[in-house]
Coordinates of C-alpha atoms in Angstrom, one line a residue:
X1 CA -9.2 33.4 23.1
X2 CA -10.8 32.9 26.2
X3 CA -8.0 33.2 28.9
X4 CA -9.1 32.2 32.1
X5 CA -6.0 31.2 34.7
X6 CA -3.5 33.5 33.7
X7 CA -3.1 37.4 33.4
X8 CA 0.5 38.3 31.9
X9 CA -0.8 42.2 31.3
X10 CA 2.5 44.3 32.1
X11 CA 5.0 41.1 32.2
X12 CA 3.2 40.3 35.8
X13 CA 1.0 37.0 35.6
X14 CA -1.5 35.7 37.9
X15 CA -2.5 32.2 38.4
X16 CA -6.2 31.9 40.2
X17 CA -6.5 28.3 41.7
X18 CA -6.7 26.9 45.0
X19 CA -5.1 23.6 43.8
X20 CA -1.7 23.9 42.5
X21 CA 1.2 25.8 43.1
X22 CA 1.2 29.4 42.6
X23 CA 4.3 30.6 43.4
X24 CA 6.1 27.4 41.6
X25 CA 4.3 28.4 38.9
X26 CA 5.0 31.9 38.7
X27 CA 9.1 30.9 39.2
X28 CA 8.9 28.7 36.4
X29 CA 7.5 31.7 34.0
X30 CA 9.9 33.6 34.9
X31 CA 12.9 31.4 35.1
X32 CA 11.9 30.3 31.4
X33 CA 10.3 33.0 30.1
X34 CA 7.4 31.0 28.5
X35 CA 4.1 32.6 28.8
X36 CA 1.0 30.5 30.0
X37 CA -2.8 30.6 29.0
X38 CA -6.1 29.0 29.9
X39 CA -8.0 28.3 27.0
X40 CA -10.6 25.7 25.8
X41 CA -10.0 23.2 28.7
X42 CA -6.2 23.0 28.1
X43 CA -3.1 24.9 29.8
X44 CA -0.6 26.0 26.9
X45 CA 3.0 27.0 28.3
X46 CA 4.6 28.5 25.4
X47 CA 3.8 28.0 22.1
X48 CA 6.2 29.5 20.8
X49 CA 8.6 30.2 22.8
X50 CA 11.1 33.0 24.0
X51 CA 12.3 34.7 20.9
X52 CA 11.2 31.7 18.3
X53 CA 11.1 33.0 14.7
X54 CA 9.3 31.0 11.7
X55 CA 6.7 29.2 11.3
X56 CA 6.1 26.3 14.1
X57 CA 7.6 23.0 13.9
X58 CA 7.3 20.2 11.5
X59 CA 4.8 16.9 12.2
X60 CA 6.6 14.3 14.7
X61 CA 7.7 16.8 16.9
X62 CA 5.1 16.7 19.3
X63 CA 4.7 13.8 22.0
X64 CA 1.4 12.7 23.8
X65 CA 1.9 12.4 27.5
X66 CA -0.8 9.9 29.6
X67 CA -1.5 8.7 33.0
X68 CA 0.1 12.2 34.5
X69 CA -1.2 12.0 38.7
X70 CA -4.0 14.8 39.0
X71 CA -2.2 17.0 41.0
X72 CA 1.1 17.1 39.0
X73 CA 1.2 20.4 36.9
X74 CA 3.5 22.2 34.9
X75 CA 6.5 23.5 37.6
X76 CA 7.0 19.4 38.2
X77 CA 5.9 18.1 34.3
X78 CA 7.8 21.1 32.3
X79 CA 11.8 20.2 34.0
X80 CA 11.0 16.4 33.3
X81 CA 10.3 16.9 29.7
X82 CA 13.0 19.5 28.9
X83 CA 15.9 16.7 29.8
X84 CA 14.8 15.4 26.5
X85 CA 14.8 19.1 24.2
X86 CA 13.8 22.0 23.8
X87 CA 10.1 22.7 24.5
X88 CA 8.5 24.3 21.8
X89 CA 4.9 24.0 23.1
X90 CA 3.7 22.3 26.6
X91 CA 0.0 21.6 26.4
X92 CA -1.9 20.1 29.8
X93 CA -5.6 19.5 29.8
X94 CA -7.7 20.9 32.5
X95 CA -10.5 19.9 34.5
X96 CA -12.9 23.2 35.7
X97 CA -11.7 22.0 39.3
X98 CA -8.5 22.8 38.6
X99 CA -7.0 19.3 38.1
X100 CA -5.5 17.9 35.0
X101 CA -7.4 15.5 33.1
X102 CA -4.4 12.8 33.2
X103 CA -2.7 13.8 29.8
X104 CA -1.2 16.4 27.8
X105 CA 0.9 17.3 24.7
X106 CA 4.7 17.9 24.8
X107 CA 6.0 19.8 21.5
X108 CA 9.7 19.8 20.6
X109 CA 11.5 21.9 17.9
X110 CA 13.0 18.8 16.4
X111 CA 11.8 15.2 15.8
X112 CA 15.0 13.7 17.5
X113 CA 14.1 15.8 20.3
X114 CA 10.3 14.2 20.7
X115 CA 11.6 10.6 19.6
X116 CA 14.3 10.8 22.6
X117 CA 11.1 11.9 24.7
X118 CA 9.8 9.0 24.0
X119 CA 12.9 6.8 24.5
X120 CA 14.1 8.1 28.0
X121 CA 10.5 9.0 29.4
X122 CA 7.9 6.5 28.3
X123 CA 7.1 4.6 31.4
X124 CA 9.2 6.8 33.8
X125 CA 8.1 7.1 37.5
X126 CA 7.5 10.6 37.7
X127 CA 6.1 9.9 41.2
X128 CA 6.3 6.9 43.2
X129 CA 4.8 4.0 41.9
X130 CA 3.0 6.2 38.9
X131 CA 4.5 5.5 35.6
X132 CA 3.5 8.3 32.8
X133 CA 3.2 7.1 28.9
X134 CA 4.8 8.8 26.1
X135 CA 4.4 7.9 21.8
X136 CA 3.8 9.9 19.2
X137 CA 1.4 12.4 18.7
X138 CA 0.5 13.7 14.6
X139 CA -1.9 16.3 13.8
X140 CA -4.8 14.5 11.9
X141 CA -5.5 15.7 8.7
X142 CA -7.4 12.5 7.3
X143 CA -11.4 11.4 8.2
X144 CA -13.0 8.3 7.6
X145 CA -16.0 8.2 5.7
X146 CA -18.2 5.0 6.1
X147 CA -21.3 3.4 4.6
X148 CA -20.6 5.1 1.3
X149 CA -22.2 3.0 -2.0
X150 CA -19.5 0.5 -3.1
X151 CA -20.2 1.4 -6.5
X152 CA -18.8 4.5 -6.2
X153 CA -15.4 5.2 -7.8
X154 CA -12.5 7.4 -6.4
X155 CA -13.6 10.4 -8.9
X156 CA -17.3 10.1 -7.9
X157 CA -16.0 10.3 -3.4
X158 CA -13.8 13.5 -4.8
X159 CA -16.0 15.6 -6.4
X160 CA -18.5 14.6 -3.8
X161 CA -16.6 15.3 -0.6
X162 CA -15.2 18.8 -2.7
X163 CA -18.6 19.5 -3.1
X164 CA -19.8 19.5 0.8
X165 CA -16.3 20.3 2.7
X166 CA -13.1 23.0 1.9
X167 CA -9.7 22.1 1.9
X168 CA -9.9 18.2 0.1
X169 CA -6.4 17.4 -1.3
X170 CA -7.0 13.4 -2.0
X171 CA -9.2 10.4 -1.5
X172 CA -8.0 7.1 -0.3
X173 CA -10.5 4.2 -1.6
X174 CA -9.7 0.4 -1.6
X175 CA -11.4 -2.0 -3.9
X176 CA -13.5 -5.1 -2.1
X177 CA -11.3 -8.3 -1.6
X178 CA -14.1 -10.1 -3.2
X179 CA -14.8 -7.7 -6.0
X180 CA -12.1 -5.9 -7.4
X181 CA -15.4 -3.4 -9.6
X182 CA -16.4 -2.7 -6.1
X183 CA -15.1 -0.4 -2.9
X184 CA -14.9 -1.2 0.2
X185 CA -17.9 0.4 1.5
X186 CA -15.7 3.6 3.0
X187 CA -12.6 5.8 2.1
X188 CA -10.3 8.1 3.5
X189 CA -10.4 11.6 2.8
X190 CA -7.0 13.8 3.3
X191 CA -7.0 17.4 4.3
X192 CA -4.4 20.0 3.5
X193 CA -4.9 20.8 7.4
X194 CA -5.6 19.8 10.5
X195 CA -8.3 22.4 10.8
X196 CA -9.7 21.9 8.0
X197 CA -10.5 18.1 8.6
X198 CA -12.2 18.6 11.8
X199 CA -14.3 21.8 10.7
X200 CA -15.0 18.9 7.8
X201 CA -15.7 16.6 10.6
X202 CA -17.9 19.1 12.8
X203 CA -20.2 19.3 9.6
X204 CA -20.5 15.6 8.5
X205 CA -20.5 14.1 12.2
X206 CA -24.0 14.4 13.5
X207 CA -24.8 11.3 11.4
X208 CA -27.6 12.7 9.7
X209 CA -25.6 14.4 6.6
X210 CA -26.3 12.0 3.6
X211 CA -24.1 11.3 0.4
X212 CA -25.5 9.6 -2.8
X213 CA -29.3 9.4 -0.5
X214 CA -26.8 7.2 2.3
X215 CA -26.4 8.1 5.7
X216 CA -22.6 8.2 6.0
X217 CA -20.6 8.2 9.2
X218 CA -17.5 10.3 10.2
X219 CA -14.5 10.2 12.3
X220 CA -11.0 10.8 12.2
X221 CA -8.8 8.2 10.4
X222 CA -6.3 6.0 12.5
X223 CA -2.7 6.6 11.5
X224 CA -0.6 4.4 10.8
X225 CA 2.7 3.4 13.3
X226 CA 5.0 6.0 13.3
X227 CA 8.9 3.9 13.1
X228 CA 12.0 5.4 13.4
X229 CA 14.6 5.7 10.2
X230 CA 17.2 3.8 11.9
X231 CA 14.7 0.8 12.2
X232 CA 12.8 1.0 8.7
X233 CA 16.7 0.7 7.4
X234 CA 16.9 -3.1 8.6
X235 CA 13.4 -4.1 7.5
X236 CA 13.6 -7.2 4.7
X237 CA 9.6 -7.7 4.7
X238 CA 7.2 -6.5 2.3
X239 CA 3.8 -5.7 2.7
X240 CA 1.3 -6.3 -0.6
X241 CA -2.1 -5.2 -0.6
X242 CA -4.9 -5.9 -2.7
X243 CA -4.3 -9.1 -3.6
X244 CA -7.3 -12.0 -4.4
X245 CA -8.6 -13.8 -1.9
X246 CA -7.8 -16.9 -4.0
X247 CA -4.2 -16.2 -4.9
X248 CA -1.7 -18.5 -2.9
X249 CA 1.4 -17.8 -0.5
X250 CA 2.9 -19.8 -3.5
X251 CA 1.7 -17.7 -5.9
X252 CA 3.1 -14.8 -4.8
X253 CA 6.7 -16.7 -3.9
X254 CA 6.9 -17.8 -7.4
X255 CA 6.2 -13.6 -8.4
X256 CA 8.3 -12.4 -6.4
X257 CA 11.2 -14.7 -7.1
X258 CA 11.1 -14.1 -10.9
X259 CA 13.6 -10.8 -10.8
X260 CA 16.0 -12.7 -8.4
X261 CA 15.5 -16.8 -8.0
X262 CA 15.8 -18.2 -4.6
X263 CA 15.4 -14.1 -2.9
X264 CA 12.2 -14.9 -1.1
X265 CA 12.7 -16.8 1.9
X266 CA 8.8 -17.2 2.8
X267 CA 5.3 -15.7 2.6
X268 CA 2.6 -15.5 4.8
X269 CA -0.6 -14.3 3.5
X270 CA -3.9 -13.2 5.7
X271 CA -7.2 -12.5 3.1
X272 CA -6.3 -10.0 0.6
X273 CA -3.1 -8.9 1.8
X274 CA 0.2 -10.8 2.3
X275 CA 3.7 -10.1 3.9
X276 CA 7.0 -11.3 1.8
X277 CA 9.8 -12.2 3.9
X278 CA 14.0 -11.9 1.8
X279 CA 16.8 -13.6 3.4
X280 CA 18.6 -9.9 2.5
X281 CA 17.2 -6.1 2.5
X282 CA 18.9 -5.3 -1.2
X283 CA 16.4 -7.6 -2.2
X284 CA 13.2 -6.4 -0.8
X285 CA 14.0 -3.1 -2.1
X286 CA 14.5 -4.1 -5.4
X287 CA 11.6 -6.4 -5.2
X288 CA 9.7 -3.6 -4.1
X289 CA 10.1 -1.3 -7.3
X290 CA 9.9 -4.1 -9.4
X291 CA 6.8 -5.6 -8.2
X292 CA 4.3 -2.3 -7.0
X293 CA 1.7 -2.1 -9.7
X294 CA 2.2 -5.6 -11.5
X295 CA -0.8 -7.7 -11.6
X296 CA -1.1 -11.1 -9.7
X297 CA -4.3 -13.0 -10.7
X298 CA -5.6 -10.1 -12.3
X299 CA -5.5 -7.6 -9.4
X300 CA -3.0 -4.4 -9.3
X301 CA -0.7 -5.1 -6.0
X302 CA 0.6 -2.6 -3.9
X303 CA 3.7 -2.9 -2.5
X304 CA 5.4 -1.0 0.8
X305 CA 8.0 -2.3 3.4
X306 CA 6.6 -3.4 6.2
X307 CA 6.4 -1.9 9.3
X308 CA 7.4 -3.6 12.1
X309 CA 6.1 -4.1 15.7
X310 CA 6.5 -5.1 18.9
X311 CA 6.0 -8.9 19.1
X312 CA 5.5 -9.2 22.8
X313 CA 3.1 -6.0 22.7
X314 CA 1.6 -6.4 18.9
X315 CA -2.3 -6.1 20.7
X316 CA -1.1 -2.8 23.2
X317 CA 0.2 0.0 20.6
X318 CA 0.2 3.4 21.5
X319 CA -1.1 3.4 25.1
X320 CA -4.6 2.1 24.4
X321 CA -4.2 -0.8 21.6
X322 CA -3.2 0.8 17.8
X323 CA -4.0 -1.5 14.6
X324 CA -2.1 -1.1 11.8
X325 CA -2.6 -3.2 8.5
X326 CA 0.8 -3.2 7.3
X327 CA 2.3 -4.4 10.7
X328 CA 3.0 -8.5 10.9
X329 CA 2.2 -10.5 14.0
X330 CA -1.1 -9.2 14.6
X331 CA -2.2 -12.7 15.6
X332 CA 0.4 -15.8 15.5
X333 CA -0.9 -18.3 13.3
X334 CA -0.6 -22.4 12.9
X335 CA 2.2 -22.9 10.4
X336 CA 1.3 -25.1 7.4
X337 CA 3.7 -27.9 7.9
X338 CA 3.3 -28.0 12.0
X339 CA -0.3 -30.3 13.0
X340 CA -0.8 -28.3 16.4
X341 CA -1.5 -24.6 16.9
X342 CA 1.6 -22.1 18.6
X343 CA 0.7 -20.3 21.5
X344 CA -2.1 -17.5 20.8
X345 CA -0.3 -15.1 23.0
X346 CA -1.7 -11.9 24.7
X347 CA -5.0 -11.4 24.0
X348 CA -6.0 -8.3 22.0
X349 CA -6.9 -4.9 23.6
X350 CA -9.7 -3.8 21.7
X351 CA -12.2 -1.1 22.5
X352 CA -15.4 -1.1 21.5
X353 CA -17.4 1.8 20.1
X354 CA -18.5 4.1 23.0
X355 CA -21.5 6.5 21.8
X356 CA -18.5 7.7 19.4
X357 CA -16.4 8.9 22.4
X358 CA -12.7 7.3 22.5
X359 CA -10.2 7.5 25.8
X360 CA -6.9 9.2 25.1
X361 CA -5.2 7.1 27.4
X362 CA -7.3 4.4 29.1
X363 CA -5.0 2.4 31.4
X364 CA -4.2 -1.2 31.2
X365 CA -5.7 -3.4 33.7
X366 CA -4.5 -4.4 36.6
X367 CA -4.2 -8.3 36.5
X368 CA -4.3 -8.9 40.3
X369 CA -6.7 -9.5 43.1
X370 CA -7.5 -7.9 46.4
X371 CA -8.7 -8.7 49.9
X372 CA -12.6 -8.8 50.1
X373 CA -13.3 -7.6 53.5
X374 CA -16.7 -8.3 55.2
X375 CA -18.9 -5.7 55.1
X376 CA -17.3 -4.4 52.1
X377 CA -20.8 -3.0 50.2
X378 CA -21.3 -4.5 46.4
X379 CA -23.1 -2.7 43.9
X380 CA -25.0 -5.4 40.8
X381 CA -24.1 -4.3 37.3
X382 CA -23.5 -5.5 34.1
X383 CA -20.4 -6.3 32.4
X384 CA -21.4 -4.0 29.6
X385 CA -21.3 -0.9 31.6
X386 CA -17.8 -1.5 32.4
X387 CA -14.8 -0.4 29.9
X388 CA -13.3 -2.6 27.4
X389 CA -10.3 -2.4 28.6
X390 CA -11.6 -4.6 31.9
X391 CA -11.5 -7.5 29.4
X392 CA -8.5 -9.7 28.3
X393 CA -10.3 -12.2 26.4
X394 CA -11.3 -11.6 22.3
X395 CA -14.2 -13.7 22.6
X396 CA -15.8 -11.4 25.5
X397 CA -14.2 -8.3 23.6
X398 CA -16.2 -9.6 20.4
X399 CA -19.7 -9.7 22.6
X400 CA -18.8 -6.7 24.3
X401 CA -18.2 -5.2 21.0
X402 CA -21.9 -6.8 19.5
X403 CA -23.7 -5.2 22.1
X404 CA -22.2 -1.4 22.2
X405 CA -23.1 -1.4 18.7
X406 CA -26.3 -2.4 19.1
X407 CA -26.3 -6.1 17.6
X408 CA -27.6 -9.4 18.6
X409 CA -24.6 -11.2 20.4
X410 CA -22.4 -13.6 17.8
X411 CA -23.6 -16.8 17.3
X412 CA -20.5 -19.6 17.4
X413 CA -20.7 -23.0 15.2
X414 CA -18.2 -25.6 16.5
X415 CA -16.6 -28.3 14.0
X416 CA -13.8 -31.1 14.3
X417 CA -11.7 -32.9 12.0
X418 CA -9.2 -35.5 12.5
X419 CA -5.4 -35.2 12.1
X420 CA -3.2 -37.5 10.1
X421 CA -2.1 -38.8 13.9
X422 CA -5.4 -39.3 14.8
X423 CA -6.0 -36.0 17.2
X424 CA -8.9 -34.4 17.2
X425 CA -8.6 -31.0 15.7
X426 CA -11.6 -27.9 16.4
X427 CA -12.3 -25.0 15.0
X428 CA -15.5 -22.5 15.3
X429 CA -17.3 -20.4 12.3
X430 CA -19.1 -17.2 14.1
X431 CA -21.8 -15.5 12.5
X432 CA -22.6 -12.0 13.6
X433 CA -26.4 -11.7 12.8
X434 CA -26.6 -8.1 12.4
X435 CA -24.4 -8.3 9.0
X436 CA -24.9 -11.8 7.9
X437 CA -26.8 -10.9 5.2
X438 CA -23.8 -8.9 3.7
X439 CA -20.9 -10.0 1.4
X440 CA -19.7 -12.3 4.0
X441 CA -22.0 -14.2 6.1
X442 CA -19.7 -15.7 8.8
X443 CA -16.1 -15.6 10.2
X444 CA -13.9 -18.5 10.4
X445 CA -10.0 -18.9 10.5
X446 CA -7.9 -21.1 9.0
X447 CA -6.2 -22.9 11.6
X448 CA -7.5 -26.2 13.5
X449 CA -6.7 -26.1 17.4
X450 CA -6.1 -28.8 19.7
X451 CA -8.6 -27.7 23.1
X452 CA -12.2 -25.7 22.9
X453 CA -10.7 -22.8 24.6
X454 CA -8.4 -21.9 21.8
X455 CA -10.6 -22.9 18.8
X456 CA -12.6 -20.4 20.5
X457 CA -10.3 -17.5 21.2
X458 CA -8.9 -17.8 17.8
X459 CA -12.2 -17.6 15.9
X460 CA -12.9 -14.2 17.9
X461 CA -10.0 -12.6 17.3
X462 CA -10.0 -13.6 13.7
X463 CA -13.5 -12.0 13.5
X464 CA -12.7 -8.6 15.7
X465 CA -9.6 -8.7 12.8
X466 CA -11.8 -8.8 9.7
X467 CA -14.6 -7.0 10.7
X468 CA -13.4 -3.9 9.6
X469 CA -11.9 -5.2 6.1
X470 CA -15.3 -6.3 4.5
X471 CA -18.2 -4.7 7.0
X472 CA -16.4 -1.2 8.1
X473 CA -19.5 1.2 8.2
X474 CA -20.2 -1.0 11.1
X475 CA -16.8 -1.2 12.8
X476 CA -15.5 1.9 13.1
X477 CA -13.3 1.7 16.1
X478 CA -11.2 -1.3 14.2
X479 CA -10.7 0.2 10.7
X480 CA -9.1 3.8 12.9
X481 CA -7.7 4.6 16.3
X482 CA -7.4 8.1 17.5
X483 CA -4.7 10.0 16.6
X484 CA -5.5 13.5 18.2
X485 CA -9.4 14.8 18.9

């Protein structure tokens, strides 16, 4: 432990820094009794705490805190956070100035306690006019693995990854939409620890480790969206997995009504994957241990209650824009029996893949304008130097997205049909160059739209959507989001 900031020898501490508050500092230590130590760029204040006996708290009980002002440290953070619980752990990430680095961790004893963190504090002013974030923060314990053979079965990525890493306790592999013989071209490895998944992940991710003669690529797996109890009891929508891209929304109706007629009250299905809505939640339950496992056209489903999200916020998850599969109203679609497109609504948030390096909290951008003074002096760049979260459009997201990884810019096709009234109805069919010579050679979605504009949007976000389903040892940064570096 290298201890840098904080010398408790004796019970009297010392805090060396010429930008925070010493003595408000000192007072809180001793008002609390929490010790405090410098160590590998982060502050810890407790950890455990005053007279704390077992182990350390269960997973969900810790809270990840962005957008914290600079020069706002523990003596102001630690009595905001406390309204909500019982700290077990404070964690604030340092700068060598002496600053924060804008975020930190926030540990409770209980679950309730970080969930009413969340509640009561995300978006609080903690200064004036500077809002803080607050969600969920997990330990990781799962890495992706991508460009693995797609011949390989789940035995043959076990052995393997048992072979070249400690602590593997399972392996998460999905056959290919297309071909059910085949993976997907990546897995999911679980670890019986946190530590043990990123010394796994030190080894594998300099990129030059091979498996099976392939050059595989690393990083941590994206979790999927924490929901509370309370909310996951009122859910009536199924999520089912690994279906065939040529079974039908009617198809899976008819299925799912055979152990209760006239229970399903519709279906909306997206590639290989569809999402059964019941008019009552007895229903989906049942449905749900009825149904998980049976075949449908030939392919094993899997079946889960869906998780639910935020349908003004679907694209904005998590501070910085979190994906999850088994979440509905990732885009809003056309519905079958309706000849004109619904609104597309917010654009997604996507990042693109930075030289590997992800933002903990990258801020949301500021939609507004300000006065250009004369003589103001303007510096000539180009748009790909900025962040991706400058962007609010999917079809500048997808280019954006093309170039960081290196790819000729998408090529877009446009086509029209003709509507039973007589409008003219467009769509676009993008083909990404880089991976057109792969199982699937272009992207287009299955709705018609009435302008250019939105024929276009649609067909990029379609394609930033799917990339990661068929092509994801190319897409990292869609098939995972960070959980916790």
């Amino acid at each position: 432990m290298n201890e840098e900031n904080i010398d408790g020898t004796n019970g009297c501490s010392k805090v060396r820094t010429g930008t925070q508050n010493e003595a408000a500092l000192l007072a809180l230590m001793e008002k609390t009794g929490y010790n405090m130590v410098q160590e590998n760029g982060q502050r810890k204040f407790g950890g455990p705490p005053p007279g704390w006996e077992g182990p350390p708290p269960p997973r969900g009980c810790e809270v990840f805190v962005g957008k914290i002002p600079r020069d706002m440290y523990e003596d102001e953070l630690v009595p905001v956070f406390e309204r909500a619980g019982k700290i077990y752990e404070f964690r604030l990430m340092m700068e060598f100035s002496g600053e924060n680095r804008g975020y930190a961790f926030v540990m409770y004893t209980t679950k309730e306690e970080a969930q009413l963190a969340i509640r009561i504090l995300n978006n609080y002013e903690i200064r004036p006019g500077k809002f803080i974030g607050v969600c969920v923060s997990l330990d990781n314990c799962r890495l992706f693995i991508g460009a693995i053979p797609k011949e390989k079965k789940k035995e043959d990525i076990l052995d393997e990854m048992r072979k070249v890493t400690e602590g593997v306790v399972d392996v998460i592999v999905y056959p290919s939409a297309t071909d059910k013989t085949k993976n997907r071209g990546f897995a999911f490895v679980e670890y019986e620890s946190h530590r043990a998944a990123a010394m796994a992940r030190r080894k594998l991710i300099p990129g030059t480790f091979q498996l099976w003669g392939h050059t595989i690529q690393v990083d941590w797996a994206d979790p999927e969206k924490e929901v509370d109890e309370e909310t996951m009891q009122r859910v009536k929508v199924l999520y089912v997995r690994n279906l065939m891209i040529s079974t039908t929304e009617e198809t899976i109706k008819a299925e799912f009504n055979k152990f209760k007629p006239g229970a399903v009250e519709r279906v909306k299905k997206l590639r290989d994957y569809a999402f059964v809505h019941f008019f009552n939640r007895e229903d989906a339950v049942a449905a749900m241990s009825v149904m998980n496992g049976k075949c449908i056209d030939g392919a094993s489903i899997e079946v889960t209650l869906a998780k639910p999200v935020n349908k003004e916020n679907t694209w904005r998850q998590h501070l910085n824009g979190q994906i999850s599969p088994n979440s509905e109203n990732l885009i809003v679609f056309t519905n079958k029996e309706e000849n004109h497109p619904k609104t597309l609504g917010k654009l997604p948030a996507l990042p693109a893949r930075l030289n590997g390096q992800h933002s903990p909290s990258p801020p949301e951008v500021e939609r507004c304008t300000y006065p250009f003074y004369p003589g103001t002096k303007l510096t000539p760049i180009s748009m790909y130097s900025l962040k991706s979260n400058h962007f609010n459009s999917a079809v500048m997201h997808l280019d954006y997205y093309c170039n960081k990884n290196n790819w000729a810019p998408p090529e877009y096709y446009l086509y029209s049909t003709t509507s039973q009234d007589g409008k003219v109805l467009l769509v676009y069919k993008i083909v990404i160059p880089a991976i057109a010579n792969g199982s699937q050679s272009y992207f287009m979605p299955d709705k018609l739209c009435t302008t250019l504009e939105d024929a276009k949007e649609l067909a990029a976000q379609f394609t930033l959507l799917h990339l990661d389903r068929e092509h994801n040892p190319f897409s990292l940064d869609l098939c995972r989001r960070i959980w916790r570096k």
